[in-house]
Amino acid sequence: MGNVCGARAEAVDAPTAAKTTATTEPTVLEAPAVTTDATAVKPEAPGDETEATSPADKTSIPPKKLKIFLIFYSTYGHIYTLAKTYKAALETLENIEVSIFQVAETLPKDVLEKMHAPPKPDIPLADPHNLPEADALVFGFPTRFGLMCSQMKSFFDATGMLWQKGALHGKPVSLFTSTATQGGGQETTIMTAVTQLAHHGMIFVPAGYAAGNIMYGLEHAKGGTPWGAGTLAGADGSRQPSEGELEAVCVQAKAFGQIAKKLAA
């Protein structure tokens, strides 16, 4: 156990030597030697208990943030409005970091002018090579004849190298859309988009009916399905997302964020 008490070995043997020595002289016992042994136990000063804790106890490692990429395409701004709402709702959750991107436009400038499409928002373009950096993905796009718009399809078409590597396998995904009319294909647009996710092995997380009464009411025309949130744009693009549609987006975003965190745990 070492020299806990601080005395040296020869000092302990001294009394025994005195008993066995034949002499009439008074036996003088040596005083225990004073040690300066570094192993001696020192009395703890007040507060030393905290000093004895390990470095791991002193510093708590912050939890890793879930990285979500929100990627959208918007012609008249409706999907962009939903995207901003979705991002804001995700950011109300703890330990989530959201990066927003838009996909590149494929229509010529003169065609966009004839369509009276407004300028694109100041949002960076999505790079398909960067998708593996995200823990989860959200895609928003309008319908074209009941299917994903060609701009978003072109983006997915550029992910072939990721498919070959299985780089997106297991990543959770959420989708939302918009249509000109109430029967314009909000369900079929998202339903057929799931094929892109399936080939990559990604996990589609539907919205379900988590928004409750917002989805049940029949008093007003509105977008949104159990496949994903949505808005109605009107035939000329003049109708803007309603309060109920935006609320459904918030509900979907928060539910998706919680599920994505569980999948990443």
GROMACS .gro file of C-alpha atoms in nm, residues 16-214:
model
  199
   16THR     CA    1   1.283  -0.449   1.816
   17ALA     CA    2   1.656  -0.388   1.797
   18ALA     CA    3   1.650  -0.228   2.144
   19LYS     CA    4   1.502  -0.543   2.306
   20THR     CA    5   1.761  -0.785   2.166
   21THR     CA    6   2.074  -0.575   2.235
   22ALA     CA    7   2.271  -0.680   2.555
   23THR     CA    8   2.370  -0.350   2.720
   24THR     CA    9   2.337  -0.171   3.052
   25GLU     CA   10   2.314   0.161   2.883
   26PRO     CA   11   1.969   0.316   2.867
   27THR     CA   12   1.807   0.244   2.539
   28VAL     CA   13   1.743   0.553   2.344
   29LEU     CA   14   1.469   0.521   2.092
   30GLU     CA   15   1.501   0.728   1.781
   31ALA     CA   16   1.220   0.962   1.705
   32PRO     CA   17   1.026   0.872   1.390
   33ALA     CA   18   1.181   1.038   1.093
   34VAL     CA   19   0.995   1.326   0.941
   35THR     CA   20   0.910   1.234   0.585
   36THR     CA   21   0.876   1.449   0.281
   37ASP     CA   22   0.740   1.156   0.080
   38ALA     CA   23   0.526   1.287  -0.205
   39THR     CA   24   0.285   0.998  -0.152
   40ALA     CA   25   0.179   1.123   0.189
   41VAL     CA   26  -0.189   1.204   0.217
   42LYS     CA   27  -0.254   1.575   0.244
   43PRO     CA   28  -0.559   1.716   0.420
   44GLU     CA   29  -0.812   1.845   0.172
   45ALA     CA   30  -0.891   2.210   0.174
   46PRO     CA   31  -1.253   2.320   0.157
   47GLY     CA   32  -1.381   2.283  -0.195
   48ASP     CA   33  -1.124   2.017  -0.295
   49GLU     CA   34  -1.407   1.774  -0.367
   50THR     CA   35  -1.487   1.955  -0.691
   51GLU     CA   36  -1.120   1.955  -0.791
   52ALA     CA   37  -1.114   1.575  -0.770
   53THR     CA   38  -1.380   1.531  -1.035
   54SER     CA   39  -1.277   1.411  -1.377
   55PRO     CA   40  -1.262   1.652  -1.672
   56ALA     CA   41  -1.560   1.474  -1.824
   57ASP     CA   42  -1.768   1.570  -1.519
   58LYS     CA   43  -1.671   1.937  -1.546
   59THR     CA   44  -1.767   1.991  -1.907
   60SER     CA   45  -2.095   1.867  -2.051
   61ILE     CA   46  -2.088   1.784  -2.420
   62PRO     CA   47  -2.377   1.960  -2.600
   63PRO     CA   48  -2.608   1.728  -2.794
   64LYS     CA   49  -2.546   1.701  -3.165
   65LYS     CA   50  -2.777   1.914  -3.378
   66LEU     CA   51  -2.991   1.743  -3.638
   67LYS     CA   52  -2.901   1.890  -3.976
   68ILE     CA   53  -3.199   1.929  -4.211
   69PHE     CA   54  -3.185   2.050  -4.572
   70LEU     CA   55  -3.507   2.211  -4.698
   71ILE     CA   56  -3.503   2.220  -5.080
   72PHE     CA   57  -3.780   2.377  -5.289
   73TYR     CA   58  -3.881   2.504  -5.628
   74SER     CA   59  -4.133   2.787  -5.660
   75THR     CA   60  -4.267   2.960  -5.970
   76TYR     CA   61  -4.503   3.218  -5.824
   77GLY     CA   62  -4.386   3.217  -5.462
   78HIS     CA   63  -4.647   2.989  -5.305
   79ILE     CA   64  -4.407   2.703  -5.236
   80TYR     CA   65  -4.148   2.953  -5.111
   81THR     CA   66  -4.402   3.081  -4.857
   82LEU     CA   67  -4.467   2.726  -4.739
   83ALA     CA   68  -4.092   2.661  -4.725
   84LYS     CA   69  -4.030   2.962  -4.502
   85THR     CA   70  -4.314   2.856  -4.274
   86TYR     CA   71  -4.185   2.500  -4.260
   87LYS     CA   72  -3.833   2.619  -4.174
   88ALA     CA   73  -3.956   2.851  -3.899
   89ALA     CA   74  -4.160   2.570  -3.742
   90LEU     CA   75  -3.864   2.331  -3.747
   91GLU     CA   76  -3.645   2.591  -3.578
   92THR     CA   77  -3.879   2.605  -3.278
   93LEU     CA   78  -3.755   2.257  -3.189
   94GLU     CA   79  -3.435   2.204  -2.991
   95ASN     CA   80  -3.112   2.083  -3.149
   96ILE     CA   81  -3.224   2.125  -3.510
   97GLU     CA   82  -3.032   2.321  -3.773
   98VAL     CA   83  -3.216   2.401  -4.098
   99SER     CA   84  -3.052   2.507  -4.425
  100ILE     CA   85  -3.281   2.621  -4.707
  101PHE     CA   86  -3.202   2.592  -5.080
  102GLN     CA   87  -3.386   2.625  -5.411
  103VAL     CA   88  -3.335   2.414  -5.721
  104ALA     CA   89  -3.221   2.570  -6.046
  105GLU     CA   90  -3.475   2.709  -6.292
  106THR     CA   91  -3.497   2.522  -6.622
  107LEU     CA   92  -3.741   2.750  -6.806
  108PRO     CA   93  -3.599   3.020  -7.036
  109LYS     CA   94  -3.620   3.380  -6.918
  110ASP     CA   95  -3.860   3.483  -7.195
  111VAL     CA   96  -4.100   3.203  -7.101
  112LEU     CA   97  -4.096   3.310  -6.737
  113GLU     CA   98  -4.172   3.667  -6.844
  114LYS     CA   99  -4.472   3.552  -7.046
  115MET     CA  100  -4.590   3.356  -6.742
  116HIS     CA  101  -4.556   3.677  -6.534
  117ALA     CA  102  -4.343   3.484  -6.286
  118PRO     CA  103  -4.178   3.704  -6.021
  119PRO     CA  104  -3.798   3.706  -5.970
  120LYS     CA  105  -3.652   3.417  -5.772
  121PRO     CA  106  -3.582   3.473  -5.401
  122ASP     CA  107  -3.226   3.530  -5.283
  123ILE     CA  108  -3.174   3.171  -5.173
  124PRO     CA  109  -2.866   2.959  -5.263
  125LEU     CA  110  -2.905   2.684  -5.522
  126ALA     CA  111  -2.913   2.326  -5.401
  127ASP     CA  112  -2.619   2.106  -5.499
  128PRO     CA  113  -2.713   1.735  -5.519
  129HIS     CA  114  -2.356   1.642  -5.421
  130ASN     CA  115  -2.416   1.794  -5.076
  131LEU     CA  116  -2.728   1.594  -4.988
  132PRO     CA  117  -2.536   1.329  -4.787
  133GLU     CA  118  -2.434   1.602  -4.541
  134ALA     CA  119  -2.795   1.630  -4.418
  135ASP     CA  120  -2.947   1.403  -4.154
  136ALA     CA  121  -3.295   1.461  -4.296
  137LEU     CA  122  -3.445   1.622  -4.607
  138VAL     CA  123  -3.757   1.824  -4.691
  139PHE     CA  124  -3.870   1.889  -5.049
  140GLY     CA  125  -4.136   2.132  -5.163
  141PHE     CA  126  -4.253   2.169  -5.525
  142PRO     CA  127  -4.566   2.253  -5.727
  143THR     CA  128  -4.754   2.005  -5.940
  144ARG     CA  129  -4.746   1.982  -6.317
  145PHE     CA  130  -5.044   1.781  -6.442
  146GLY     CA  131  -5.056   1.581  -6.120
  147LEU     CA  132  -4.683   1.507  -6.105
  148MET     CA  133  -4.365   1.661  -5.969
  149CYS     CA  134  -4.261   1.974  -6.161
  150SER     CA  135  -3.979   1.927  -6.413
  151GLN     CA  136  -3.737   2.153  -6.222
  152MET     CA  137  -3.744   1.928  -5.915
  153LYS     CA  138  -3.738   1.616  -6.132
  154SER     CA  139  -3.422   1.746  -6.300
  155PHE     CA  140  -3.267   1.787  -5.956
  156PHE     CA  141  -3.348   1.427  -5.864
  157ASP     CA  142  -3.219   1.311  -6.201
  158ALA     CA  143  -2.880   1.456  -6.103
  159THR     CA  144  -2.854   1.231  -5.794
  160GLY     CA  145  -2.761   0.915  -5.985
  161MET     CA  146  -2.410   0.906  -5.838
  162LEU     CA  147  -2.559   0.917  -5.487
  163TRP     CA  148  -2.790   0.629  -5.575
  164GLN     CA  149  -2.493   0.421  -5.692
  165LYS     CA  150  -2.322   0.475  -5.357
  166GLY     CA  151  -2.637   0.438  -5.144
  167ALA     CA  152  -2.543   0.774  -4.996
  168LEU     CA  153  -2.901   0.874  -4.909
  169HIS     CA  154  -3.016   0.538  -4.776
  170GLY     CA  155  -3.212   0.565  -4.451
  171LYS     CA  156  -3.254   0.945  -4.451
  172PRO     CA  157  -3.606   1.059  -4.347
  173VAL     CA  158  -3.789   1.284  -4.595
  174SER     CA  159  -4.096   1.508  -4.583
  175LEU     CA  160  -4.281   1.655  -4.884
  176PHE     CA  161  -4.526   1.940  -4.952
  177THR     CA  162  -4.680   2.079  -5.269
  178SER     CA  163  -4.921   2.324  -5.434
  179THR     CA  164  -5.179   2.308  -5.712
  180ALA     CA  165  -5.386   2.556  -5.909
  181THR     CA  166  -5.715   2.390  -5.816
  182GLN     CA  167  -5.851   2.178  -5.535
  183GLY     CA  168  -5.860   1.865  -5.752
  184GLY     CA  169  -5.533   1.943  -5.928
  185GLY     CA  170  -5.331   1.648  -5.798
  186GLN     CA  171  -5.199   1.727  -5.449
  187GLU     CA  172  -5.214   1.360  -5.352
  188THR     CA  173  -5.084   1.219  -5.680
  189THR     CA  174  -4.798   1.472  -5.694
  190ILE     CA  175  -4.656   1.356  -5.361
  191MET     CA  176  -4.753   0.993  -5.412
  192THR     CA  177  -4.560   0.967  -5.738
  193ALA     CA  178  -4.267   1.163  -5.591
  194VAL     CA  179  -4.221   0.886  -5.335
  195THR     CA  180  -4.077   0.669  -5.613
  196GLN     CA  181  -3.769   0.894  -5.612
  197LEU     CA  182  -3.726   0.832  -5.240
  198ALA     CA  183  -3.784   0.458  -5.264
  199HIS     CA  184  -3.507   0.410  -5.519
  200HIS     CA  185  -3.264   0.591  -5.288
  201GLY     CA  186  -3.382   0.392  -4.986
  202MET     CA  187  -3.496   0.707  -4.809
  203ILE     CA  188  -3.775   0.699  -4.550
  204PHE     CA  189  -4.090   0.890  -4.645
  205VAL     CA  190  -4.269   1.043  -4.345
  206PRO     CA  191  -4.629   1.137  -4.438
  207ALA     CA  192  -4.818   1.417  -4.269
  208GLY     CA  193  -5.119   1.204  -4.178
  209TYR     CA  194  -5.406   1.389  -4.014
  210ALA     CA  195  -5.195   1.546  -3.740
  211ALA     CA  196  -5.337   1.890  -3.828
  212GLY     CA  197  -5.679   1.770  -3.710
  213ASN     CA  198  -5.971   2.004  -3.765
  214ILE     CA  199  -5.774   2.213  -4.013
   0.00000   0.00000   0.00000
